[in-house]
Short mmCIF file of C-alpha atoms in Angstrom, two decimals:
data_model
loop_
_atom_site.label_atom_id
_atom_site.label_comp_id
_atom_site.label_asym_id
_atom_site.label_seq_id
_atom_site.Cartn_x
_atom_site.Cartn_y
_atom_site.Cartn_z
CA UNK A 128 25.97 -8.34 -45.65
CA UNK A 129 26.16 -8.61 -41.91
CA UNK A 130 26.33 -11.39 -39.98
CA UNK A 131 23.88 -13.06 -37.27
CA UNK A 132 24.72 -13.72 -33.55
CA UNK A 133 24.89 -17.49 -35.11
CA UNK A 134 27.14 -16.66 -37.78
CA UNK A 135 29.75 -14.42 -35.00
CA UNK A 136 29.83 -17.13 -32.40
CA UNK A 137 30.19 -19.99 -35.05
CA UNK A 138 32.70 -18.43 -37.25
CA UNK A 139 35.08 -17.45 -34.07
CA UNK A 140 35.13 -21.09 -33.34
CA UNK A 141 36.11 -22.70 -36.25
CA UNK A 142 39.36 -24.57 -35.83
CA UNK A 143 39.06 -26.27 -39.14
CA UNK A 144 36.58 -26.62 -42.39
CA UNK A 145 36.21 -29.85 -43.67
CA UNK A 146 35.61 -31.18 -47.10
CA UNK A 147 32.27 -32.46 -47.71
CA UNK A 148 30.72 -29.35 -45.42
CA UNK A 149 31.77 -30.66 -42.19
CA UNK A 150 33.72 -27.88 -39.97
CA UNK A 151 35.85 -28.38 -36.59
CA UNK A 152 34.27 -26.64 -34.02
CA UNK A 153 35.87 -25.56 -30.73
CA UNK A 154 34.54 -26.51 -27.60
CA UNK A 155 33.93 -23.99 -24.66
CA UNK A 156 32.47 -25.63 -21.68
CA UNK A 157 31.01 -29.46 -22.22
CA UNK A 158 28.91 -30.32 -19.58
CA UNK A 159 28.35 -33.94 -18.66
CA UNK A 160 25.65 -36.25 -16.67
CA UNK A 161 25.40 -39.95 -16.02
CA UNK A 162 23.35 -40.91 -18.86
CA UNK A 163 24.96 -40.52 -21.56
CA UNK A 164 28.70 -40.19 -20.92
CA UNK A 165 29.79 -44.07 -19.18
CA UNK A 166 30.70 -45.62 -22.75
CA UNK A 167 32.34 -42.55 -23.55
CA UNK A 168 34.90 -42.77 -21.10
CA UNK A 169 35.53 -46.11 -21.56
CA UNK A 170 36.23 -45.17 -25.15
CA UNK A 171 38.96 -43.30 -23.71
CA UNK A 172 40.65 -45.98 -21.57
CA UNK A 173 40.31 -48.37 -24.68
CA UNK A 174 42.32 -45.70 -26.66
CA UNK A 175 44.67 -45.08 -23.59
CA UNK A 176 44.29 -41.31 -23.93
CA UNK A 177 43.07 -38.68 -21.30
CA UNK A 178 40.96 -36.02 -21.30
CA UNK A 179 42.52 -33.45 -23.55
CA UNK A 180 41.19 -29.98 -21.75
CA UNK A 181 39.42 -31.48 -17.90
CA UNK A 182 39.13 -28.16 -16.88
CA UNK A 183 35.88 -27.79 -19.58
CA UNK A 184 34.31 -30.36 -18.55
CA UNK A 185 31.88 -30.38 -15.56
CA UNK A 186 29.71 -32.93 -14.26
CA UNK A 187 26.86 -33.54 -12.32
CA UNK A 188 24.63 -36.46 -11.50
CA UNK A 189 21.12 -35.54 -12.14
CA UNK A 190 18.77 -37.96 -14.24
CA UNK A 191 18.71 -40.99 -11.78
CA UNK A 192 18.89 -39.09 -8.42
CA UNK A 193 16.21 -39.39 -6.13
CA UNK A 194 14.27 -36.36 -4.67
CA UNK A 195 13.86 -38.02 -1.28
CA UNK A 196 16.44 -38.84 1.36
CA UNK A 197 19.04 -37.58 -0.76
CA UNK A 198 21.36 -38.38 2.10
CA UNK A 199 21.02 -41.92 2.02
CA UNK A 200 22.77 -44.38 -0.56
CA UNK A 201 20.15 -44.37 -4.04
CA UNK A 202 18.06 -47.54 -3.72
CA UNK A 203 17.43 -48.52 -7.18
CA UNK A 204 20.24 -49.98 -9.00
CA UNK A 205 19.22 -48.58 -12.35
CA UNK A 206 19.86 -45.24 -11.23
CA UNK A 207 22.96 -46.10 -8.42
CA UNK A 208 24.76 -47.78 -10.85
CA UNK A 209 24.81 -44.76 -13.33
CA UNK A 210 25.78 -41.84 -10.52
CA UNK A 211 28.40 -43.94 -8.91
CA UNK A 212 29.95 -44.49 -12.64
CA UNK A 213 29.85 -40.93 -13.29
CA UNK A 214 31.51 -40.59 -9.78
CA UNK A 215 34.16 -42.77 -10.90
CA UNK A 216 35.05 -41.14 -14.26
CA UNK A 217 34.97 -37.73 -13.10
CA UNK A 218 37.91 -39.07 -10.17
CA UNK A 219 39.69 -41.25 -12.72
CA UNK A 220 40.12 -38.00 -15.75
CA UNK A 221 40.23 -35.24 -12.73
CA UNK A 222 37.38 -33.65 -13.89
CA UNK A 223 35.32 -31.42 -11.46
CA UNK A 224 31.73 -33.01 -10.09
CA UNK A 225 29.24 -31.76 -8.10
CA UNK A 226 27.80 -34.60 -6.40
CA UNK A 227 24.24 -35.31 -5.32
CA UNK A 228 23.34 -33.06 -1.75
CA UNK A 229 26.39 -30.57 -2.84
CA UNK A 230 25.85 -27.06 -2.59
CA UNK A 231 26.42 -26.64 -6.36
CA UNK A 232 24.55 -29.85 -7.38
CA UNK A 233 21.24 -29.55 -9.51
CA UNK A 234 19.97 -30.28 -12.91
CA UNK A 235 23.22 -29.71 -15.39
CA UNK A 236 21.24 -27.00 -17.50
CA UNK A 237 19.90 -25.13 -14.75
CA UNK A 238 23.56 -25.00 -12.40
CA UNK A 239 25.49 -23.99 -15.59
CA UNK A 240 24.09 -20.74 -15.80
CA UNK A 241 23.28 -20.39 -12.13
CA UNK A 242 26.91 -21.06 -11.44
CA UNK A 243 28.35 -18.73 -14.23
CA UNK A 244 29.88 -21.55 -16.52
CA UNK A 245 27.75 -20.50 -19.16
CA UNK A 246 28.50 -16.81 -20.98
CA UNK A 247 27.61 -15.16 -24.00
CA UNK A 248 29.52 -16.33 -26.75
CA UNK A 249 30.76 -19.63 -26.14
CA UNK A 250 30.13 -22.97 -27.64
CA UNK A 251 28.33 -25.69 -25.24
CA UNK A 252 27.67 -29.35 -25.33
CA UNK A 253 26.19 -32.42 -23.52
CA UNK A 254 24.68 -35.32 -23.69
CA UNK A 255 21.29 -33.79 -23.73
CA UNK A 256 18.86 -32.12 -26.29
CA UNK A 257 17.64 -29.26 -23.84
CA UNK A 258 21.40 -28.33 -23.85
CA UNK A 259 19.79 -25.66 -26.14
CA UNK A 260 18.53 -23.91 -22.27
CA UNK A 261 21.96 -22.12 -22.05
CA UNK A 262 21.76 -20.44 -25.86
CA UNK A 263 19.62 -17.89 -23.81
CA UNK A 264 22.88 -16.34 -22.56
CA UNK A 265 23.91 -15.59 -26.30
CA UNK A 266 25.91 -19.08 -26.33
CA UNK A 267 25.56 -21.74 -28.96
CA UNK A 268 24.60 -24.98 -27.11
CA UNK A 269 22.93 -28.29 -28.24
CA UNK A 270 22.97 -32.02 -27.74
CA UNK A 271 25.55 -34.42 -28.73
CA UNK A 272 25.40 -38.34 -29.03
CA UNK A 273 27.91 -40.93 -26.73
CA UNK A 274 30.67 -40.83 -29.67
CA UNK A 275 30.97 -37.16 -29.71
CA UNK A 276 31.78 -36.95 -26.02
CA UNK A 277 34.40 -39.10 -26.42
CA UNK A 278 35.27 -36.50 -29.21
CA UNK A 279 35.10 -33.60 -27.31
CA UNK A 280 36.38 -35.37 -24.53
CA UNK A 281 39.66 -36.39 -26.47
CA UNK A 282 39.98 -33.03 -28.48
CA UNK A 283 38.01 -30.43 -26.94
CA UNK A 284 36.30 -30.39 -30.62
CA UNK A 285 33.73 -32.02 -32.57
CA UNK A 286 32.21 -31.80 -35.97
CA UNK A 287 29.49 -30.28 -37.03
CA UNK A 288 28.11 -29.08 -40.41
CA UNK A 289 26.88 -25.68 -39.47
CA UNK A 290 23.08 -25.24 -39.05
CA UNK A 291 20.96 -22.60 -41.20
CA UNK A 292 19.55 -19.39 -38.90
CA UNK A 293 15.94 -18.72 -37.97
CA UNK A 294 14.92 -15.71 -36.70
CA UNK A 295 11.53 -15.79 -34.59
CA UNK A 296 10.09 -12.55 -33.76
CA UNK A 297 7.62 -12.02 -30.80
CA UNK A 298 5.93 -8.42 -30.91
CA UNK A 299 4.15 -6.98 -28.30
CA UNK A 300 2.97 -7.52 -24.60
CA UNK A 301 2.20 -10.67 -23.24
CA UNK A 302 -1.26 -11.28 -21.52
CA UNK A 303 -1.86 -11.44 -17.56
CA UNK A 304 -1.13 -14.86 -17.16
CA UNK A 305 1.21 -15.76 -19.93
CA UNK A 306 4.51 -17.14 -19.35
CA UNK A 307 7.55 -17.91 -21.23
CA UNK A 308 6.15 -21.46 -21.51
CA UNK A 309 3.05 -20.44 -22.41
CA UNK A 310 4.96 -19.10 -25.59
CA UNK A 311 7.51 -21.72 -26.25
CA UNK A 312 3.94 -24.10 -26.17
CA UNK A 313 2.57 -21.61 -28.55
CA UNK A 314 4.84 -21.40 -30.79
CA UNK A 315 5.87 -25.07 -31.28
CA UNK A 316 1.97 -26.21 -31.81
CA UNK A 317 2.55 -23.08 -35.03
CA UNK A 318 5.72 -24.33 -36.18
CA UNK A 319 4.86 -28.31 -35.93
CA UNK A 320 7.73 -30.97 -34.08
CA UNK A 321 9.95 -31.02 -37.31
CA UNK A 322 8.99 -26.83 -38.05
CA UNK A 323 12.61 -25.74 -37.44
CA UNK A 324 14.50 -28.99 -38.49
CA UNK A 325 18.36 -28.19 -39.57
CA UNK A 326 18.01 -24.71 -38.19
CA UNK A 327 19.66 -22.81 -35.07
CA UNK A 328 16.65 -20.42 -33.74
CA UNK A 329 17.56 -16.84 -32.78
CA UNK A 330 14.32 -15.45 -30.68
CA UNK A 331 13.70 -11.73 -30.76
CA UNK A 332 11.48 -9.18 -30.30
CA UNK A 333 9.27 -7.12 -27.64
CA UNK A 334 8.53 -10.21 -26.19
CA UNK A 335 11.94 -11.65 -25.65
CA UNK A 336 13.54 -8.93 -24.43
CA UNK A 337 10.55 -8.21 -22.01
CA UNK A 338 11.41 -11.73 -20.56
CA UNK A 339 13.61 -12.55 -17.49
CA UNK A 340 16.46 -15.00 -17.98
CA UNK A 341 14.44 -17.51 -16.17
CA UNK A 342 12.05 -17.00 -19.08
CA UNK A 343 14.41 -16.51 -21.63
CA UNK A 344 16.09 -20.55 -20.64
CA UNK A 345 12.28 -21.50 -20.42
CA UNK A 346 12.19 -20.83 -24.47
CA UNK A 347 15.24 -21.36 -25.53
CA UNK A 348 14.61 -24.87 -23.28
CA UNK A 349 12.16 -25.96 -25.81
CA UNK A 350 13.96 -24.85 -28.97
CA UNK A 351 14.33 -28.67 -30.04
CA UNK A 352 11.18 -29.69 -29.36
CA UNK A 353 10.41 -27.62 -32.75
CA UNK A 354 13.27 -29.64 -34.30
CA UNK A 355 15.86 -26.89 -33.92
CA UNK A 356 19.34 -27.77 -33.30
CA UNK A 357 19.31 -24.86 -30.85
CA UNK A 358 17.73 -21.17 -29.64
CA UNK A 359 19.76 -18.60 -29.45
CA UNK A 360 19.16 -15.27 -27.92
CA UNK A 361 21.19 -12.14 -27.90
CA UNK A 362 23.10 -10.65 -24.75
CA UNK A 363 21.64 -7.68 -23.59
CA UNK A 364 21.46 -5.14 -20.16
CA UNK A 365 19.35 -8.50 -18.25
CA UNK A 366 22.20 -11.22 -19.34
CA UNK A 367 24.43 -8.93 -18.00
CA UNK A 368 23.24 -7.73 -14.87
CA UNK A 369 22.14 -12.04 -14.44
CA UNK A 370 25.62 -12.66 -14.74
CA UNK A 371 26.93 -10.30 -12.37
CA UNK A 372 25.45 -12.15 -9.88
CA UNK A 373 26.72 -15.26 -10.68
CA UNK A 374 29.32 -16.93 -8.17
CA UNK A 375 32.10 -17.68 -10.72
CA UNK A 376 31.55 -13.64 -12.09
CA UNK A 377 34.11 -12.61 -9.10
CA UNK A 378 36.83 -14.71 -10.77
CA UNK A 379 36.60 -13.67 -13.91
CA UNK A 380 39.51 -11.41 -15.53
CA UNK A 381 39.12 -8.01 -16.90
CA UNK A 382 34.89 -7.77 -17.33
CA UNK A 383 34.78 -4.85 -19.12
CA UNK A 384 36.86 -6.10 -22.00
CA UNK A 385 34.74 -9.03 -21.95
CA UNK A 386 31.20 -7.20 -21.58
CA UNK A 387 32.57 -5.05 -24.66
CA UNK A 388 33.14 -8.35 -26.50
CA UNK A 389 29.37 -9.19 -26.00
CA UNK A 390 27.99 -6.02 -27.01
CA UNK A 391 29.31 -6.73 -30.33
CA UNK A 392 27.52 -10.21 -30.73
CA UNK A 393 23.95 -9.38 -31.65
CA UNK A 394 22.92 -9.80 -34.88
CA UNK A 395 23.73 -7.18 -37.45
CA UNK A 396 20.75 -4.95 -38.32
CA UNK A 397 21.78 -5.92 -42.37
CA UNK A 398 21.95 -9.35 -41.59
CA UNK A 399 19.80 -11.88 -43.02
CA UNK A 400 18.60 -15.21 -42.01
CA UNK A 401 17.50 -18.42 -44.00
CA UNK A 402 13.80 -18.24 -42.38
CA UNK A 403 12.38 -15.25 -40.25
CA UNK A 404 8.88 -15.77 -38.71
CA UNK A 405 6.73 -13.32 -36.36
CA UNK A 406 3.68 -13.53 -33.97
CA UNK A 407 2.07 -11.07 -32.05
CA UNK A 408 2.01 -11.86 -28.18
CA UNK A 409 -1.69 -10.76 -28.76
CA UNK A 410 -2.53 -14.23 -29.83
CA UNK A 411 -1.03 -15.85 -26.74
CA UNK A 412 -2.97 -17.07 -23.89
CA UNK A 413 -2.26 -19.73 -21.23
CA UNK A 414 -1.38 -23.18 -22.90
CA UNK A 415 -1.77 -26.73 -22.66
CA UNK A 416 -0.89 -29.94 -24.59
CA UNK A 417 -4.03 -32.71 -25.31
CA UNK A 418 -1.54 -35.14 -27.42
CA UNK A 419 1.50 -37.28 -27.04
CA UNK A 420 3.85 -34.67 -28.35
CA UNK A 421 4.64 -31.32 -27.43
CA UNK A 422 3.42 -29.41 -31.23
CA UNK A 423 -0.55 -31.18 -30.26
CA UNK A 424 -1.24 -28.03 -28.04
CA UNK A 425 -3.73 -25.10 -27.59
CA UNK A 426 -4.91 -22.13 -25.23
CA UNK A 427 -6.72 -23.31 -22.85
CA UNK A 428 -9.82 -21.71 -24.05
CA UNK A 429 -9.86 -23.75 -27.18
CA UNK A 430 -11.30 -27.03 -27.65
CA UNK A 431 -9.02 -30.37 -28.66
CA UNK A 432 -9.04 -29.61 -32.37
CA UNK A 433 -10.73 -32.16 -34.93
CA UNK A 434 -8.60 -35.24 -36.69
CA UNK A 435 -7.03 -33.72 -39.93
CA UNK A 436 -8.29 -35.16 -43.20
CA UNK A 437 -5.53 -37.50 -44.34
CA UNK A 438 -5.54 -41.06 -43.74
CA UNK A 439 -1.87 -40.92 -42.44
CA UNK A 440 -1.86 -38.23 -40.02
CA UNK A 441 -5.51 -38.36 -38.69
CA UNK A 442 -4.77 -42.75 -37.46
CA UNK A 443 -1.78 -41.25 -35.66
CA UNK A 444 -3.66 -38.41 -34.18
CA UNK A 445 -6.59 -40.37 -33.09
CA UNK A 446 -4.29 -42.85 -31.73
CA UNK A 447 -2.86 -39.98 -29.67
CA UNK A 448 -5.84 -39.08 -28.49
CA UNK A 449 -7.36 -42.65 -27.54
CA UNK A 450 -3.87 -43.10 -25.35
CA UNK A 451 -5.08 -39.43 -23.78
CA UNK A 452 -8.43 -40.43 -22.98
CA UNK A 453 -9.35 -37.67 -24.80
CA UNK A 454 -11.85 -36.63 -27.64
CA UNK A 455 -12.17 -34.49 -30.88
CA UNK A 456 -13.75 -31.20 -29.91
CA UNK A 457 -13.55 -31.12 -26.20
CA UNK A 458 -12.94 -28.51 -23.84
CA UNK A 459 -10.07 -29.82 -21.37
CA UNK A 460 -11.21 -26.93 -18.62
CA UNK A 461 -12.94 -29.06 -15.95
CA UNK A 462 -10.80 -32.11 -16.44
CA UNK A 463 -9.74 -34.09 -13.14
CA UNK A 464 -6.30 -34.39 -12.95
CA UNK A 465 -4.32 -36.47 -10.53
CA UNK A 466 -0.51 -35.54 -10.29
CA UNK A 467 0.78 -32.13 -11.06
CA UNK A 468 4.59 -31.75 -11.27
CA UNK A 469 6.79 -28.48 -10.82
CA UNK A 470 9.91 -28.59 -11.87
CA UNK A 471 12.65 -30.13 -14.69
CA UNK A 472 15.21 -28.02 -16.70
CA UNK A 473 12.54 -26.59 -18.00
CA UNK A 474 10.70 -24.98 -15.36
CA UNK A 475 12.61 -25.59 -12.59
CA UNK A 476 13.96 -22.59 -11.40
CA UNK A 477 13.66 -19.42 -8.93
CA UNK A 478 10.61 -17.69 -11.06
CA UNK A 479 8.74 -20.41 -11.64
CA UNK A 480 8.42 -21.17 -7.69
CA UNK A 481 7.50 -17.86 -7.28
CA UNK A 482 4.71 -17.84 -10.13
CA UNK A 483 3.12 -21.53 -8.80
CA UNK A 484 3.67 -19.64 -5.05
CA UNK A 485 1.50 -16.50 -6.05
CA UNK A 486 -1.42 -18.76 -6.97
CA UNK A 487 -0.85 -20.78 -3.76
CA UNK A 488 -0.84 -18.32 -1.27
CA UNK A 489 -3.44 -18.40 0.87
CA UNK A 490 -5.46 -21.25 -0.49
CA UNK A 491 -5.17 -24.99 -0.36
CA UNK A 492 -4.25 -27.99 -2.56
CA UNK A 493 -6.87 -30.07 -3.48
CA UNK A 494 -6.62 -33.16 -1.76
CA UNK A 495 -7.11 -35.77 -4.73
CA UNK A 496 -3.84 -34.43 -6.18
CA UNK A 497 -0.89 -36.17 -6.00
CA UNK A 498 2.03 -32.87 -6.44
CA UNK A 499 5.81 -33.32 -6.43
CA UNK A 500 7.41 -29.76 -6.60
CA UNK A 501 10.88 -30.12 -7.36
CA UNK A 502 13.43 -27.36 -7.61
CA UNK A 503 15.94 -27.70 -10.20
CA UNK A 504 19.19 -26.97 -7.87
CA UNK A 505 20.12 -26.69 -4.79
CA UNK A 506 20.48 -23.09 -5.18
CA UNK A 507 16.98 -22.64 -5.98
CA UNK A 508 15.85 -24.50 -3.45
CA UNK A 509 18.00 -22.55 -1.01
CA UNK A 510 16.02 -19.17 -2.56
CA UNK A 511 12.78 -20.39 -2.01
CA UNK A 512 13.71 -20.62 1.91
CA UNK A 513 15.33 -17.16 1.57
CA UNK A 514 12.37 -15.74 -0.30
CA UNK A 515 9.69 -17.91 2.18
CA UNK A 516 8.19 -19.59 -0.70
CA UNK A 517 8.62 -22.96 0.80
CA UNK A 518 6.67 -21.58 3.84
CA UNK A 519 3.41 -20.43 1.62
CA UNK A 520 3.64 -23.28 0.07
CA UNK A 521 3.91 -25.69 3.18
CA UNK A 522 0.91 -23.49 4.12
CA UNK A 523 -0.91 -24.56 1.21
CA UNK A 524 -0.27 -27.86 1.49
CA UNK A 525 2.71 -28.61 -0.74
CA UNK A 526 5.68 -30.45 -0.14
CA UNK A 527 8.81 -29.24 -1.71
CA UNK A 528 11.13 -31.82 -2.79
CA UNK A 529 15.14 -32.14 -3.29
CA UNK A 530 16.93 -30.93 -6.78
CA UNK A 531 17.01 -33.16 -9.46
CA UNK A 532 15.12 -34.30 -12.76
CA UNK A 533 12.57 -36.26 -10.46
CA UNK A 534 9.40 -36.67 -13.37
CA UNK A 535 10.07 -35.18 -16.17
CA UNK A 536 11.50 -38.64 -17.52
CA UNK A 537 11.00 -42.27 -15.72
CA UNK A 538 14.44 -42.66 -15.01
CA UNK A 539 14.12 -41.96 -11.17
CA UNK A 540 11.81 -43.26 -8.34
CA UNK A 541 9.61 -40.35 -9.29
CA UNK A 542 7.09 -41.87 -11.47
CA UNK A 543 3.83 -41.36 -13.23
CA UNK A 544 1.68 -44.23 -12.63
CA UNK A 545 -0.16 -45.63 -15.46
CA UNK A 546 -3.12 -44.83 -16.79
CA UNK A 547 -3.05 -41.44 -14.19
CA UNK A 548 -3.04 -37.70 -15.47
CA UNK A 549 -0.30 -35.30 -14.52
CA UNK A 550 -0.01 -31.31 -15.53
CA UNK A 551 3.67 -31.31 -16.06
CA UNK A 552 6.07 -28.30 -16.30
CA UNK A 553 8.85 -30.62 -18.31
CA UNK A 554 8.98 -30.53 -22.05
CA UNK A 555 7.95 -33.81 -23.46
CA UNK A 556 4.63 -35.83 -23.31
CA UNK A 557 5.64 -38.71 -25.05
CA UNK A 558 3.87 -41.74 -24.28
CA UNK A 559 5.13 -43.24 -21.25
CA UNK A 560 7.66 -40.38 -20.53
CA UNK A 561 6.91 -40.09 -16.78
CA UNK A 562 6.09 -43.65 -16.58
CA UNK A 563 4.55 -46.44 -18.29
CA UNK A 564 1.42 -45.41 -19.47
CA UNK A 565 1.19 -42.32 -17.41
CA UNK A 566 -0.66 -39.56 -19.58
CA UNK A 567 1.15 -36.10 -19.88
CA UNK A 568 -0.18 -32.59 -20.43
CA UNK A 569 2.45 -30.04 -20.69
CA UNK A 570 1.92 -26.55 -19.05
CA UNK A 571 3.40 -23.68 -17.46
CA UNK A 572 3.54 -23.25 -13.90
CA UNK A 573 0.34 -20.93 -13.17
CA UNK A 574 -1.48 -23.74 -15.49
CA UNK A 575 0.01 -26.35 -13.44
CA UNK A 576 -0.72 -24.54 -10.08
CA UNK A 577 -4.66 -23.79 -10.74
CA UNK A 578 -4.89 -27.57 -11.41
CA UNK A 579 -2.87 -28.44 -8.26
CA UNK A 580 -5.03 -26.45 -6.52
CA UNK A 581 -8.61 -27.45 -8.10
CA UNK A 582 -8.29 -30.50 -9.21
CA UNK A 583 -8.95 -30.25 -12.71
CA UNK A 584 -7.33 -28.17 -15.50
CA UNK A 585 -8.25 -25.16 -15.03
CA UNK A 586 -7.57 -21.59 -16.20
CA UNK A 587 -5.10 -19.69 -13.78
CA UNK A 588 -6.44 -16.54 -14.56
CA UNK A 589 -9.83 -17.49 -12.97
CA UNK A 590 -8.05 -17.52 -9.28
CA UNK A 591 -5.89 -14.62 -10.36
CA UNK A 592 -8.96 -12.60 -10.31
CA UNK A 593 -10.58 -13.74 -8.22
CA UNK A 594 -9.86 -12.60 -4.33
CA UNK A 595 -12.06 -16.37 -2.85
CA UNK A 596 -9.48 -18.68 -1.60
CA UNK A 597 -9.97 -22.56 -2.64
#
């Protein structure tokens, strides 16, 4: 029987197998933020040990940093007090940081790729579920609590019982209009929050390999939202050629040995997985979320579906909908929004600019909406000068903002207020998420552009065909 891209990269990083169905898995690259990681170093100092391997470790202060005046000191001590810890650490183990208005500074799971610390093959970890973003380079990368930092962080290991393998095809073309969101959102309102629970995904198909590695981070991005312990996604021609391009690529010791390597990591065509599942892009169309997590979604042509029959689930589902302000059987198209926000490890980088950009051009924001479009890393934000996105969108009446989480979560000054409406390009819609009481629908960024631009949610494909400006 063969073996799956999971099953290669896994297997080649087993140190140890543990009784009880635990194994010791080797660390490649742990990435590390200011959230999560403070206890875990002073874990360390209470054990009087050091950082076993610094050099794979990277930080990067990105949850609490402003998105304004990143220049000046950060005003809120709820997020100071955090960076200037991580700060701290990073001097105290020697561990590299790229601090806030750095070159290399950004969200941690958009620079790690950007910067070429992520590769196919290796093993990744942070203190973050959308760690699962870099599995789209053929890597296997998820989320770890505070005590497994200090693990890796003492051992360069940490244990793990290994997850089962899901293969998700997607055959076909995508629609005009249809992003890689678009599909992540489609396929987690299929497979449910808890759909892919205990399972690593591997995505492939038509689809997949159609899609950018901008795209490809987009849906591996939202891998856990389905309850996946990560998304996975072979190395082909586009990883490679993305890669070449990275900065850290020139350093990097005989490449063709180590291209060859990848080539070999795709799943075998004999092997099998514990679940496979397909769709047809066919059934895809722009998407948006009407609910307080991200599975309560639908195309935007649909109407909110009706409460399901049991007791159980239909008192939580109406009670997401009263906190939505929403009702069984409505059409969302016309709906007046008030914030729309670009940005987050989700949708955050280069492509996404340039797909909110080609709605923008020429036309104007509507002037009701609040709109905070936020680049995911200084390197993006330095391509959409390059590219003269910022300049179209100036035009248009946007202002574009300084790398950093901003409102995907209400851990900055960027913040939802309550009771408003925002068309968000993050990956949760929790209640309170972007703020107390602030009411989330999750989109991609053409969705999330058209309701910028009009006001109300509103299907992108409308202005994409139609040559009237706004």
């Amino acid at each position: 029987m063969g073996k799956t891209l999971l099953d290669k990269v896994w297997d080649s990083h087993v140190v140890k197998k543990i009784p009880g169905g635990l194994d010791q898995l080797y660390i490649d690259r742990h990435f590390c933020h200011e959230v999560t990681s403070p206890q875990a170093f002073d874990g360390l100092r209470k054990r009087g040990i050091n950082v076993f391997r610094p050099e794979k470790t990277v930080c990067a202060p990105d949850h609490n940093i402003p998105t304004l005046n990143q220049d000046q000191p950060i005003a809120e001590p709820s997020s100071r007090i955090p960076v200037e810890t991580l700060y701290k650490n990073a001097e105290e183990f020697g561990l590299e940081i790229f601090p806030i208005g750095s070159e290399r500074n950004g969200i941690i799971h958009v620079i790690g790729p950007e910067q070429g610390l992520t590769l196919p093959g290796m093993t990744i970890v942070c203190g973050d579920s959308h760690t699962s973003t870099h599995g789209a380079l053929g890597a296997i990368a998820f989320g770890i609590g505070t005590s497994e930092i200090e693990m890796v962080l003492a051992t360069q290991c940490i244990m793990q019982p290994k997850p089962k393998s899901m293969r998700i095809n997607i055959n076909g073309k995508l629609k005009e209009g249809v992003t890689a969101k678009d599909v992540a959102l489609f396929l987690i309102s299929k497979l449910g929050t808890g759909g892919a629970t205990g399972y690593f995904i591997e995505y492939a198909g038509e689809v997949v390999r159609d899609l950018s590695m901008e795209g490809r981070m987009t849906l591996c991005n939202l891998s856990i939202e389905m309850g996946a312990r990560g998304g996975m996604i072979a190395p082909d021609a586009t990883t490679y050629d993305y890669i070449s391009k990275r900065p850290l690529w020139k350093s990097i010791q005989d490449k063709d040995k180590l291209i060859d390597y990848w080539k070999t990591l795709p799943s075998d065509p004999d092997a099998v997985f514990d679940r496979e599942i397909s769709f047809d892009a066919a059934e895809i169309e722009p998407r948006i979320t009407f609910g307080t997590n991200p599975g309560m979604g639908i195309g935007i042509s649909e109407n909110v579906p009706q409460a399901p029959a049991d007791a159980i689930s239909r008192k939580s589902y109406l009670k997401a909908l009263e906190y939505m302000k929403f009702n069984e059987g409505q059409s969302l198209q016309g709906y007046p929004v008030d914030y729309v926000f670009l940005g987050s490890c989700t949708n955050g980088r280069i492509e996404d600019f340039r797909q909110f950009a080609s709605l923008a051009k020429g036309r104007k924001k509507n002037a009701g909406v609040v709109a905070w479009l936020v680049p995911g890393s200084r390197a993006v934000l330095s391509q959409i000068k390059e590219e003269g996105l910022d300049k179209i969108l100036e035009e248009a009446g946007f202002e574009i903002r300084e790398p950093g989480c901003s409102a995907c979560l209400a851990m900055n000054e960027d913040k939802v207020p309550a009771g408003k409406l925002c068309v968000s390009t993050t990956n949760r819609n929790f209640e309170g998420r972007q703020g107390p009481g602030a009411r989330t629908i999750l989109a991609g960024p053409l969705v999330a552009a058209a309701a910028a631009l009009t006001g109300e949610i509103t299907d992108p494909r409308k202005l994409m065909n139609d040559e009237r400006k706004i």
